[in-house]
Each structure stands twice: as structure tokens, then as C-alpha cells.
XYZ file of C-alpha atoms in Angstrom:
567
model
C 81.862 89.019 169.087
C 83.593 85.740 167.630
C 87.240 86.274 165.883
C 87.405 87.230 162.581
C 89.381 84.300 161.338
C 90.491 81.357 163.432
C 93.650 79.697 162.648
C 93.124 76.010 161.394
C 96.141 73.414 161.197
C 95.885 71.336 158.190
C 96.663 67.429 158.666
C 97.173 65.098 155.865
C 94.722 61.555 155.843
C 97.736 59.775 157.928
C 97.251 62.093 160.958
C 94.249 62.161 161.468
C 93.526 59.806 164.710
C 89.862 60.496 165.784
C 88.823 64.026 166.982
C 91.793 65.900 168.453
C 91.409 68.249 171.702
C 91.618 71.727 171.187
C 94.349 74.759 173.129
C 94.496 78.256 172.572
C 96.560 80.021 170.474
C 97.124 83.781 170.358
C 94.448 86.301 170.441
C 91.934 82.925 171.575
C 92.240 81.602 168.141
C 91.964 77.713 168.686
C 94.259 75.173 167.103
C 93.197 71.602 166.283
C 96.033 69.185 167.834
C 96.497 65.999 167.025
C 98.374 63.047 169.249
C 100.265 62.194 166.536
C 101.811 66.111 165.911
C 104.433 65.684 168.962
C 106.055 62.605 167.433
C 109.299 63.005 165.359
C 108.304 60.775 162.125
C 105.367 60.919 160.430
C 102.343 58.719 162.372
C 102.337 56.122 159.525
C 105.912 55.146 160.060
C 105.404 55.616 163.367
C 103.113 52.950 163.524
C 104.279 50.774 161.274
C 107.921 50.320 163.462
C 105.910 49.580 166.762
C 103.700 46.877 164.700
C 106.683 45.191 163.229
C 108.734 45.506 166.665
C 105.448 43.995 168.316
C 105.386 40.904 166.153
C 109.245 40.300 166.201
C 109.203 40.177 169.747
C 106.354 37.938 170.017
C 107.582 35.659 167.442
C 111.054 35.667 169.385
C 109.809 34.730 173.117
C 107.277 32.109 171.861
C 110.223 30.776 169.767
C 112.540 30.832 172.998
C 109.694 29.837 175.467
C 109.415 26.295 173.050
C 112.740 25.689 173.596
C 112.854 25.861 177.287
C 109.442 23.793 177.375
C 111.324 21.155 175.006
C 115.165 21.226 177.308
C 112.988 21.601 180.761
C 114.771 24.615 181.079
C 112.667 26.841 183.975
C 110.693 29.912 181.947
C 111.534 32.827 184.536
C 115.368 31.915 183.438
C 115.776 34.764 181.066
C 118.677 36.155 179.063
C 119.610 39.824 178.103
C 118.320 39.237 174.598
C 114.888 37.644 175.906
C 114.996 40.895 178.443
C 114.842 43.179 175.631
C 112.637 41.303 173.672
C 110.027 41.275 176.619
C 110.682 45.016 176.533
C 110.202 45.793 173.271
C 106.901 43.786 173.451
C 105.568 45.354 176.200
C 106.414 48.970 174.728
C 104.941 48.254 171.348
C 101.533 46.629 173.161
C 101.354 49.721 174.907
C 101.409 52.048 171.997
C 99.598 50.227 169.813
C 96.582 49.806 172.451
C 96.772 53.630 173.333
C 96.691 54.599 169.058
C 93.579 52.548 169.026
C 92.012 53.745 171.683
C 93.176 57.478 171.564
C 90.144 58.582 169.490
C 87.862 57.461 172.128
C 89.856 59.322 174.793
C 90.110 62.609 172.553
C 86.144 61.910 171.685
C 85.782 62.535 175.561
C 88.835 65.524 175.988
C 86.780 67.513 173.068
C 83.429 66.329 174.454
C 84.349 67.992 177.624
C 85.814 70.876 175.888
C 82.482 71.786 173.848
C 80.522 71.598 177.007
C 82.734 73.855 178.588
C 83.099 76.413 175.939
C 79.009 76.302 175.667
C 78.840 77.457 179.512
C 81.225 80.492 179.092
C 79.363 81.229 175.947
C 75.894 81.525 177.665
C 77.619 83.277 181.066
C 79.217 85.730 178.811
C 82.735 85.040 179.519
C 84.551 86.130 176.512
C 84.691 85.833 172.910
C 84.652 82.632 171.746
C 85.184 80.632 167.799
C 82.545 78.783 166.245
C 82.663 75.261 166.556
C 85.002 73.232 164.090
C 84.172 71.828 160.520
C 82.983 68.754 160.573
C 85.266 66.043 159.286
C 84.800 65.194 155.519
C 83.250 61.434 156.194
C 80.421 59.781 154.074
C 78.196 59.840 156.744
C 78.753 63.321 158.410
C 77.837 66.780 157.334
C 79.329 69.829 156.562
C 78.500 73.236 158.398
C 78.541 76.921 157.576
C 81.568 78.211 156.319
C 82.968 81.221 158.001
C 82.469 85.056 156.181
C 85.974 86.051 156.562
C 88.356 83.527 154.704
C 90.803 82.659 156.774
C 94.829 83.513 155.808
C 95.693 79.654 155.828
C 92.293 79.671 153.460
C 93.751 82.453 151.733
C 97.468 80.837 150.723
C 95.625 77.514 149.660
C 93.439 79.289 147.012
C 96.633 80.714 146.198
C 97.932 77.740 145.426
C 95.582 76.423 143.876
C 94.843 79.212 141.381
C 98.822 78.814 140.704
C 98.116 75.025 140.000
C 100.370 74.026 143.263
C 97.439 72.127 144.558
C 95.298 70.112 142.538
C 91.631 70.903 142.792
C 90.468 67.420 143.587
C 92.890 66.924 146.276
C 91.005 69.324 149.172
C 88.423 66.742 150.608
C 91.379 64.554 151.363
C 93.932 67.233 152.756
C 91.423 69.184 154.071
C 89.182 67.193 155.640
C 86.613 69.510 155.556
C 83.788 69.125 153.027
C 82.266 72.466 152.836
C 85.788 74.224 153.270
C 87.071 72.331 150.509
C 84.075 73.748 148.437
C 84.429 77.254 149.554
C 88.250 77.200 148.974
C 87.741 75.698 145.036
C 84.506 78.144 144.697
C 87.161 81.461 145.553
C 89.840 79.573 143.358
C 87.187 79.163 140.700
C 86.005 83.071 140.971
C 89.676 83.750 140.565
C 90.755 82.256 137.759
C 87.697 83.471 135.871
C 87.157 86.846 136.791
C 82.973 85.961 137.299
C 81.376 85.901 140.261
C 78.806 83.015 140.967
C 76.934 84.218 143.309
C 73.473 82.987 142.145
C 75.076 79.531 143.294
C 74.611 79.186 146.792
C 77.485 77.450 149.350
C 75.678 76.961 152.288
C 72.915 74.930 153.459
C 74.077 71.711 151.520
C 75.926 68.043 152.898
C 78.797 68.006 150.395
C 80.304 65.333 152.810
C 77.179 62.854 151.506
C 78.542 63.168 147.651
C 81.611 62.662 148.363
C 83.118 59.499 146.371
C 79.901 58.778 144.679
C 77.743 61.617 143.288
C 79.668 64.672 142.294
C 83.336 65.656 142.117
C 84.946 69.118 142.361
C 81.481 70.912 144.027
C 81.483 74.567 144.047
C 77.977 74.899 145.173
C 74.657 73.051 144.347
C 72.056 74.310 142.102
C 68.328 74.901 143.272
C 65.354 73.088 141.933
C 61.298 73.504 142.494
C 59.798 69.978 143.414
C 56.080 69.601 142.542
C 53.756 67.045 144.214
C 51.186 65.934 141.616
C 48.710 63.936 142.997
C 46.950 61.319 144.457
C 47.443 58.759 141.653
C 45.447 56.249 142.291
C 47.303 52.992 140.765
C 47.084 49.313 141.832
C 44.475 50.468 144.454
C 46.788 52.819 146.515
C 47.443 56.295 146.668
C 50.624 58.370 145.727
C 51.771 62.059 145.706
C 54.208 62.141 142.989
C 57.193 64.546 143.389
C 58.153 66.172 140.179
C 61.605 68.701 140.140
C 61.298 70.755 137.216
C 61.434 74.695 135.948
C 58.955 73.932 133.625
C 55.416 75.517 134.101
C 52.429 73.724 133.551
C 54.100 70.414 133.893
C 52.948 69.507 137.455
C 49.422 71.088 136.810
C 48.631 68.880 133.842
C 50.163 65.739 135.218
C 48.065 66.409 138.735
C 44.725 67.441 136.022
C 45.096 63.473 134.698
C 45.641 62.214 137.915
C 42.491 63.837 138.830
C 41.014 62.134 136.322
C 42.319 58.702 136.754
C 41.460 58.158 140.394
C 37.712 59.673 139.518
C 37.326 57.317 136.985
C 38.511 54.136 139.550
C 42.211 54.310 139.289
C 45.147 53.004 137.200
C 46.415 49.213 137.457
C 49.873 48.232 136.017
C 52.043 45.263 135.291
C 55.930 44.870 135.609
C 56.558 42.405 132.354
C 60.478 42.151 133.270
C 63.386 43.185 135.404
C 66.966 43.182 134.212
C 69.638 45.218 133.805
C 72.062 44.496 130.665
C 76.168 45.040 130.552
C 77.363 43.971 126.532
C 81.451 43.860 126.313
C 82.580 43.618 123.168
C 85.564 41.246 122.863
C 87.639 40.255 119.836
C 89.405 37.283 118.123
C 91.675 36.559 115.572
C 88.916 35.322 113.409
C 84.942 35.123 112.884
C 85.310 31.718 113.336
C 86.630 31.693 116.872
C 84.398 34.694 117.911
C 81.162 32.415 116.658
C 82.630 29.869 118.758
C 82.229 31.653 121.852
C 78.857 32.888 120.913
C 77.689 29.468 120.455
C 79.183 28.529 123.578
C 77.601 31.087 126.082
C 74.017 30.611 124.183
C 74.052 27.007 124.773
C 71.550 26.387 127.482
C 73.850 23.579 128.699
C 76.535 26.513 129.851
C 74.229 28.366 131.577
C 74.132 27.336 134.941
C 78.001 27.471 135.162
C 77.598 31.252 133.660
C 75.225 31.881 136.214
C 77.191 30.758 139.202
C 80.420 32.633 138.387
C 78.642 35.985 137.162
C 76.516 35.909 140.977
C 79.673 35.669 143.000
C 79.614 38.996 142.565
C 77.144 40.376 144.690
C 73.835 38.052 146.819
C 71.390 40.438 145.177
C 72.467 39.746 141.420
C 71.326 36.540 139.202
C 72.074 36.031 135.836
C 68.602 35.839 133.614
C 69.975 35.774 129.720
C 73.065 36.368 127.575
C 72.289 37.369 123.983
C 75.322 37.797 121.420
C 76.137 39.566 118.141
C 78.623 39.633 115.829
C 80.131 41.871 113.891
C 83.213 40.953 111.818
C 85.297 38.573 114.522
C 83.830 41.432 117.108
C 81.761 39.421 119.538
C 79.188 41.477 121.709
C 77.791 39.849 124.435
C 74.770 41.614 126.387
C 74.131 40.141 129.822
C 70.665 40.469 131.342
C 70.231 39.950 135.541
C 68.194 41.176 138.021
C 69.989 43.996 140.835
C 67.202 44.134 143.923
C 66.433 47.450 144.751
C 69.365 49.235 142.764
C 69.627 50.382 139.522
C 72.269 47.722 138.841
C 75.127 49.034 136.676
C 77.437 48.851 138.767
C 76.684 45.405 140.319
C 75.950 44.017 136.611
C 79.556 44.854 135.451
C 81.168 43.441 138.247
C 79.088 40.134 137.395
C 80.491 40.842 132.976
C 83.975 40.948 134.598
C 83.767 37.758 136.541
C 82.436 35.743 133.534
C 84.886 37.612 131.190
C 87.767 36.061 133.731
C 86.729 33.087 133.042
C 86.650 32.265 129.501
C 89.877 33.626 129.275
C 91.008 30.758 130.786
C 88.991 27.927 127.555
C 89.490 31.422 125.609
C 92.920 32.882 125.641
C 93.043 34.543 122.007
C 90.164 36.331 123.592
C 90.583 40.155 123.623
C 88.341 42.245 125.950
C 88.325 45.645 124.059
C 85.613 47.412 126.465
C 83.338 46.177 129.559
C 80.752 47.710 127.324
C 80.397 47.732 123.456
C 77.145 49.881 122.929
C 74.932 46.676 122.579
C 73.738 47.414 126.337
C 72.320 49.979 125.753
C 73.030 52.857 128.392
C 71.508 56.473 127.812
C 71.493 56.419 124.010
C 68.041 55.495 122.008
C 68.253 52.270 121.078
C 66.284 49.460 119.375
C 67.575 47.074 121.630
C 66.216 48.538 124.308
C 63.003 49.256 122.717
C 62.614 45.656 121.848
C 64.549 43.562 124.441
C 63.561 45.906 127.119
C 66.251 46.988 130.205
C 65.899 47.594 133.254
C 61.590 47.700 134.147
C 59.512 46.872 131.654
C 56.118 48.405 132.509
C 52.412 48.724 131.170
C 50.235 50.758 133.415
C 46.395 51.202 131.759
C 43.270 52.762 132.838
C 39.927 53.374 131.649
C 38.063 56.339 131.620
C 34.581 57.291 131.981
C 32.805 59.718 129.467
C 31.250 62.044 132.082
C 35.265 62.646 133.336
C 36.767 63.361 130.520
C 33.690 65.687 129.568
C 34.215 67.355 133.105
C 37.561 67.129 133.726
C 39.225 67.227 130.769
C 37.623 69.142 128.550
C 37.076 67.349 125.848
C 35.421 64.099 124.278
C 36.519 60.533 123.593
C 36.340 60.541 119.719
C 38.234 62.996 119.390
C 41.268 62.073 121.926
C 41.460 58.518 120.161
C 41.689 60.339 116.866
C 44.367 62.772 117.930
C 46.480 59.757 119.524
C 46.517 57.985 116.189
C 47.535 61.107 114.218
C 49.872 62.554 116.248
C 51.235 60.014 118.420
C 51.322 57.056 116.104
C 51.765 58.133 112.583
C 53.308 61.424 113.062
C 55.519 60.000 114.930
C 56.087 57.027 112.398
C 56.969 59.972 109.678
C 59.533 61.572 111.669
C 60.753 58.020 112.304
C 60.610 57.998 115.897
C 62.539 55.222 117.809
C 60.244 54.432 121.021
C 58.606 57.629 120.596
C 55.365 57.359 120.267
C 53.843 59.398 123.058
C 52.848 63.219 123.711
C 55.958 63.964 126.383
C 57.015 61.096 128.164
C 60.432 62.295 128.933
C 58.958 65.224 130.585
C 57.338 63.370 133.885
C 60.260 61.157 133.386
C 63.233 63.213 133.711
C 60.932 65.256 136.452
C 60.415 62.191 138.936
C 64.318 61.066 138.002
C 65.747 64.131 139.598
C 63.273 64.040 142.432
C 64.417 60.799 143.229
C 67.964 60.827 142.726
C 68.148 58.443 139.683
C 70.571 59.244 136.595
C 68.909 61.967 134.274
C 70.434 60.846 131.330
C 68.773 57.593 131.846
C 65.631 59.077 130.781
C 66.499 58.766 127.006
C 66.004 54.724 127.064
C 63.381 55.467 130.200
C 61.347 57.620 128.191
C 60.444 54.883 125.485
C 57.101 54.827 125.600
C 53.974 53.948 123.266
C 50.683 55.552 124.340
C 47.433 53.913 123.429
C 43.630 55.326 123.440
C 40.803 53.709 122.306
C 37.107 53.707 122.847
C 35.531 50.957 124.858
C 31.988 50.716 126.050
C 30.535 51.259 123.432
C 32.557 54.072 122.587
C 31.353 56.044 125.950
C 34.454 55.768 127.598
C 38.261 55.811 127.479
C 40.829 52.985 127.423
C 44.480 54.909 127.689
C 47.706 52.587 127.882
C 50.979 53.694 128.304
C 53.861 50.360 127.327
C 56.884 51.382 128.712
C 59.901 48.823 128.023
C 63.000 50.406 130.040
C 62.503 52.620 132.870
C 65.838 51.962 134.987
C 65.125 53.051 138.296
C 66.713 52.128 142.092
C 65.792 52.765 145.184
C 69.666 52.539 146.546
C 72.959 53.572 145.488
C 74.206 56.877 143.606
C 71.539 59.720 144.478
C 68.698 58.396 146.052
C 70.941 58.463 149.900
C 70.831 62.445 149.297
C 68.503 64.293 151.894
C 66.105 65.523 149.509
C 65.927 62.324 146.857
C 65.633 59.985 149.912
C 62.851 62.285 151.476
C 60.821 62.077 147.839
C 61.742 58.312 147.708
C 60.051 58.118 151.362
C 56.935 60.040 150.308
C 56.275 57.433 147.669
C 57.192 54.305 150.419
C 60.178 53.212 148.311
C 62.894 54.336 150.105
C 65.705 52.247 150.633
C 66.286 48.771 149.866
C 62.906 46.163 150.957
C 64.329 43.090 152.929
C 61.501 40.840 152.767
C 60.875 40.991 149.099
C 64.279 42.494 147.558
C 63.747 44.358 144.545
C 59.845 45.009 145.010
C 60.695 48.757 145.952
C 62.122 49.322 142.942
C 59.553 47.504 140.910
C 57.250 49.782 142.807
C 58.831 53.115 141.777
C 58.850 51.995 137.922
C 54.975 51.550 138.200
C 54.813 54.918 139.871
C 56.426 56.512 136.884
C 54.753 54.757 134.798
C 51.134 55.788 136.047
C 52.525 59.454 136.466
C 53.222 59.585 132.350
C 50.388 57.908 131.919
C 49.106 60.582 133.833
C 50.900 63.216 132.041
C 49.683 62.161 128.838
C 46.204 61.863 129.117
C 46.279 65.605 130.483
C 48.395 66.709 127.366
C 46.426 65.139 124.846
C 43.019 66.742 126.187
C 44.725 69.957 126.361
C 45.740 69.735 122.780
C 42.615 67.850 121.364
C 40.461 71.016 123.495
C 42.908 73.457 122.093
C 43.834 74.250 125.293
C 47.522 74.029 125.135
C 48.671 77.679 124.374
C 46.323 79.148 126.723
C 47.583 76.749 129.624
C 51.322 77.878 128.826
C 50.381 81.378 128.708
C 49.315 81.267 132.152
C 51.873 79.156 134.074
C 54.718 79.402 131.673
C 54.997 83.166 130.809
C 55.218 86.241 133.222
C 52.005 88.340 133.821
C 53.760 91.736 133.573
C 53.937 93.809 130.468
C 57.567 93.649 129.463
C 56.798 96.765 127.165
C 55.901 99.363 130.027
C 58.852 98.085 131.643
C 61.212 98.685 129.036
C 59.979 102.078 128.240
């Protein structure tokens, strides 16, 4: 049987030089070494003393060496001070090429070690520690964490319960993803007096969030993921992966896309692709802030606009800049495509660019925030509703009599009458903002979490208008869904997670697509697009059928009798 506990040696970010070689400590604990443990001054000084001694040295003989060249003075004639200096260079070259090459070297020392230790383990020959954690990297992954804490474990939840080390500090000292997470999920329990156990620790790559996704993990929370499916749009097929705890959700969204690919499919258009940044800036006066405003909407400026805003990234291109005023507040809402990502981040970096450079013609300027609301990011807006952000997307499909008869339980005269009462004016009366639809936000917000976009993005992506109408003579259906800002990606933030990337790659959108950049992306906003339109066709046949209650009854609710089991 393994040791209880096994002793770990915590190193700080300057230490740590590659994978160090493990020794034995008492009772066959194991403790980590690193090369840089037996010096005398931290590695970092270390280091830099050897660089500077290394380039003072060189600088010295090359400066000596021209001399003798220029007095034809031999070169092996060499004083004391030229002696040391070839010294010093030689012992700095030395050290610096065995710290860069001493990961490599311990890569092959621990290497041999695990090999080792696997061939005692399998002949029986003692009791030996689990491997080590991991190192806390973007790219590698954490492992299990062990079920006794550790006592150096035990005096850093100490400390950090007293408030001696800062919570967000133990990826970095540690470097040990899951560890760190185990050690702030004890500190947590502490402090609290609760006990979390319904979240669970293990089984989850906090090294993959770190420095982009989540901050301060204590465990990660569980969520069913649905396939609804195959929508038929644009002539190919797609299983759509919904995460969700509501019931019935993925059973009415798979019921339309039933009926959509019987009836011939879906087909949808992408009307526009930008994402916006507005930072509000102001000036002494409304005069000078119109000034400005009349200056970046002047078509003449735009090409110089354009070329400073894309220095910031080969992916971004300006499209539009569109100002307001309010007072001598100037807002200024930038519109440019972002390839296969979402595109905040790259379209501020693009806003900060062009902001540097009007301050230069502008210098009474006064940037008060990179964005001023006119954007607009995860709030309803009209600007959005109208202007559009992000995808701008109208997916349509028409469907025949006998299938909605069949399928959906209902008939055509009755859906198009329900869609104008309830969708359209009902939601005119409770003066609905991009509303008008059955539950958008639902498939929305399900496929967003699926795919590792931003959840709160669903309140501009939800915007949606559904249509129905009878064509044909009034034998069949024509539904429409117009959706103006669905801001999707198919890089960046949460789609690189194991899961989200495996739900982007069941849809064929994963990643970023190098022949036609941005056409991934494009591809996912139709997806979600079809999948409400999906969603809604099933929701308003349920409700036009009277169907709706019964539906929830039986996927929503429990089956048991609550009442026997309380008595």
C-alpha cells in the first residue's frame, strides 16, 4: 500500500527549471528537487549575474582583440585582466548553456526514474507514491488529488483560512492545478462551516482554465448535454448538442427537427458579420465632440481608420464606425469582422489603437471608458436589434400540411393564427424589445454552454422575430426565424475546453477554418439559428394542440407520488 501522505516541496515560479529528478526522503516519501535548490541566491539572481558577467566579458575581449588587430599586436599576447576576462566568459557560457539545457537533462533523469519505479511497482518491490501533479501549464492537465491531505497541504489551508495567503495566488506558488483547487475547496469548507460535496474535484483539467476561463475553481458543476437532431439545413445534416436541466427542451427542439428535414430541410442566410466596441470619450464642448464625429464618419478618413484599427490583429478589418452624441459625450461604436472568434477581445484592441491616434489631432480628447454602452454587450438593446452585432441570421423553411398534421399535431391555420397573437402582438403589449418569438433564449443559451460561448451573450443572441404564414394555397407552412445578433466563435475563451471543443467537433466547427477564415463561425450561427427555428415550430404546435402541460408533466415533473412518500 502507497504512503498516506507524501511530502511535496513547494517552489516559487523562479525555480522552477523543467521537471526536477526525484530522491527519497524518510519513510520512502519522495521529494521534488530542483537544480536550482543547491545554489546560495535565489535562481533569478543567480542568473541574472552570470548573464551580465557573460556580456561584460565579451564586450571586454572583442574591445581588446580590436586593439591588438589595429597596433599589430599578436592575439595569444594576453594580460592578467584579459585572463580573467576569458575566464569569466568561459564560466558564465558554461552555466548559462547547462540552465538551458538542464530541463532536457532532468526530462531524461525523471524519465528514467518513472520507468524504474513502474518495474518495482509491477515486481512487487515495495511501497511506492503515486506519480507527481502535473505542472499547472495551459496545455497540461491536472490528476487526482490524493485522499489524505498532506501536512504541507494542511499548513497552507491554514494560511489561507487566516488570510496569510491569498486565494488566487496557489496556481502560481503551487504549480499544481488540481492541488491548488483542493487546497482553496478545504479553505473554502473552512471558513464556512458547509460542506460542498455535491461539487465534485476530480475528473476535471483546471490547468486548461487557467488565465482565461475561470478564476478561484473549487470544483466544476455538472451539466446533461442533449443531441437534438438531424437538422437538416443548407442541405447537410447536424446533431445539435443542447446542455440544459430543463425537461422537454431537447424533445421538442428534436420533434421540429423531425419535422423540418421531412418536409425538405431548412436553408439560411448570414446578412452580416461584425462585432462592435463603442468608447465613449469626452470634450470640453459639443462643439469639439461633433467635430470628431464628423471626422471619423467622413468616408474620406476611412481608409486611414481602417489601417491603424487592423494593426491589431491579421484576422480583424474595420467595416463601419457609427457615432452619437450626447451632451459633449461622443460615443463611437466600431463594427469589424474577427474570423472564427467571437471578437471582443480582438475588437478592443483595434478601439484602442484608433483611440491612440486621434489623441494625437485630438488632445482635449478624454477617453472615459473603452466601452460606453452604445456596443451593446449582454444587455437588450435597440441597437443591436436594429444595427445587428455579431451574426445576423435568417434561417426559413417550409412545411408541408401532411407533417405538421402527423408530426406536429396540429394544423396550419391555426399555428399562423397563434404566431400573430402571441408572438407578435402579445408581445408588442408587453413591449418586447427583439422578443417576438415563443423561447428563443432557451435553444440559445442551451447550444451556448454546449459550445463554450459566453451565456450572458444570449440576451442580445436571443433577439429573434418568428414568422408563420400559409403558402400554397394555404396547405402548407412558411416558418422564419430573423435573428440579428447571435455572437458566436469557434476559438478563444471556452470553446478549447474538452467537452465544448468535442460539441464544437460534432457540428464540424471546431477550431479556427484556414482556407476560408471566419466561415466556421458563420456556420455555427446558422446552426443555432435552424435549431430555434427548430425549437419554435415544436413549441408553437405544442401550444396551438394544447399539448404543452401534458408534455411538461411528463419530462419535467417526477412520476412518484410525493404524498405516499411524505406520509
Amino acid at each position: 500500500m502507497a504512503v498516506e501522505g507524501r511530502r511535496r516541496v513547494t517552489l516559487s515560479g523562479d525555480a522552477a527549471v523543467g521537471r526536477a529528478p526525484r530522491h527519497r526522503g524518510r519513510q520512502g516519501e519522495r521529494v521534488r528537487v530542483q537544480a536550482g535548490d543547491a545554489l546560495p541566491l535565489p535562481i533569478r539572481h543567480t542568473n541574472l549575474i552570470f548573464s551580465a558577467l557573460f556580456a561584460a566579458s565579451l564586450a571586454y575581449l572583442m574591445r581588446r582583440w580590436r586593439e591588438k588587430i589595429r597596433s599589430s599586436t599578436p592575439l595569444h599576447v594576453v594580460g592578467l585582466a584579459e585572463i580573467f576576462a576569458i575566464c569569466g566568459l568561459v564560466a558564465s557560457l558554461i552555466y548559462l548553456l547547462s540552465f538551458f539545457g538542464i530541463a532536457f537533462v532532468q526530462s531524461i533523469v525523471s524519465n528514467s526514474d518513472d520507468e524504474e519505479d513502474f518495474l518495482i511497482d509491477s515486481r512487487g518491490g515495495g511501497a511506492q507514491a503515486p506519480p507527481p501533479p502535473a505542472p499547472c501549464s495551459l496545455l497540461g492537465s491536472a490528476v487526482a488529488a490524493p485522499e489524505k491531505m498532506p501536512e504541507e497541504d494542511e499548513e497552507i489551508v491554514a494560511a489561507v483560512v487566516a488570510g496569510k495567503i491569498p486565494s488566487y495566488v496557489l496556481e502560481a506558488r503551487l504549480g499544481d492545478c488540481l492541488r491548488a483547487a483542493g487546497i482553496r475547496r478545504e479553505a473554502l469548507r473552512r471558513t464556512t462551516g458547509r460542506e460542498i460535496k455535491g461539487i465534485p474535484l476530480d475528473g476535471f483539467d483546471y490547468a486548461s482554465i487557467l488565465g482565461q476561463c475561470c478564476e478561484l475553481p473549487v470544483g466544476y458543476v455538472q451539466l446533461p448535454v442533449g443531441v437534438a437532431g438531424p437538422l437538416v439545413l443548407d442541405g447537410e445534416r447536424f446533431y445539435v448538442p443542447m446542455a440544459t436541466t430543463e425537461g422537454c427542451l431537447v424533445a421538442s427542439t428534436n420533434r421540429g427537427c423531425k419535422a423540418i428535414a421531412e418536409s425538405g430541410g431548412a436553408t439560411s442566410v448570414v446578412l452580416q458579420d461584425g462585432m462592435t466596441r463603442a468608447p465613449v470619450t469626452r470634450f470640453p464642448s459639443a462643439r469639439r465632440a461633433a467635430e470628431l464625429k464628423g471626422f471619423l464618419e467622413d468616408p474620406a478618413n476611412f481608409d486611414t481608420l481602417a489601417m491603424v484599427f487592423n494593426r491589431s490583429s491579421r484576422f480583424a478589418r474595420l467595416q463601419q464606425v457609427k457615432c452619437a452624441m450626447a451632451g459633449r459625450n461622443l460615443y463611437m461604436r466600431f463594427t469589424c469582422s474577427t474570423g472564427d472568434a467571437m471578437g471582443m477581445n480582438m475588437v478592443s484592441k483595434g478601439v484602442q489603437n484608433v483611440l491612440d491616434y486621434l489623441q494625437e489631432d485630438f488632445p482635449d480628447m478624454d477617453v472615459v471608458s473603452i466601452s460606453g454602452n452604445y456596443c451593446s454587450d449582454k444587455k437588450s438593446a435597440a441597437v443591436n436589434w436594429i444595427e445587428g452585432r455579431g451574426k445576423s441570421v435568417v434561417c426559413e423553411a417550409v412545411i408541408k400540411e401532411e407533417v405538421v398534421k402527423k408530426v406536429l399535431k396540429t394544423n396550419v391555420k391555426a399555428l399562423v393564427e397563434l404566431n400573430v397573437i402571441k408572438n407578435l402582438a402579445g408581445s408588442a403589449i408587453a413591449g418586447s424589445l427583439g422578443g417576438f418569438n415563443a423561447h428563443a433564449s432557451n435553444i440559445v443559451t442551451a447550444i451556448f454552454i454546449a459550445t463554450g460561448q459566453d451565456p450572458a451573450q444570449n440576451v442580445e443572441s436571443s433577439q429573434c422575430i418568428t414568422m408563420l404564414e400559409a403558402t400554397n394555397d394555404g396547405k402548407d407552412l412558411h416558418i422564419s426565424v430573423t435573428m440579428p445578433s447571435i455572437e458566436v466563435g469557434t476559438v478563444g475563451g471556452g470553446t478549447q475546453l474538452a467537452s465544448q471543443s468535442a460539441c464544437l467537433d460534432l457540428l464540424g466547427v471546431k477550431g479556427a477554418n484556414r482556407e476560408s477564415p471566419g466561415s466556421n463561425a458563420r456556420l455555427l450561427a446558422a446552426v443555432v439559428a435552424g435549431a430555434v427555428l427548430a425549437g419554435e415550430l415544436s413549441l408553437i404546435s405544442a401550444q396551438a394542440a394544447g399539448h404543452l402541460v401534458q408534455s411538461h408533466m411528463k419530462y419535467n415533473r417526477s412520476s412518484k407520488d410525493m404524498s405516499k412518500v411524505a406520509s
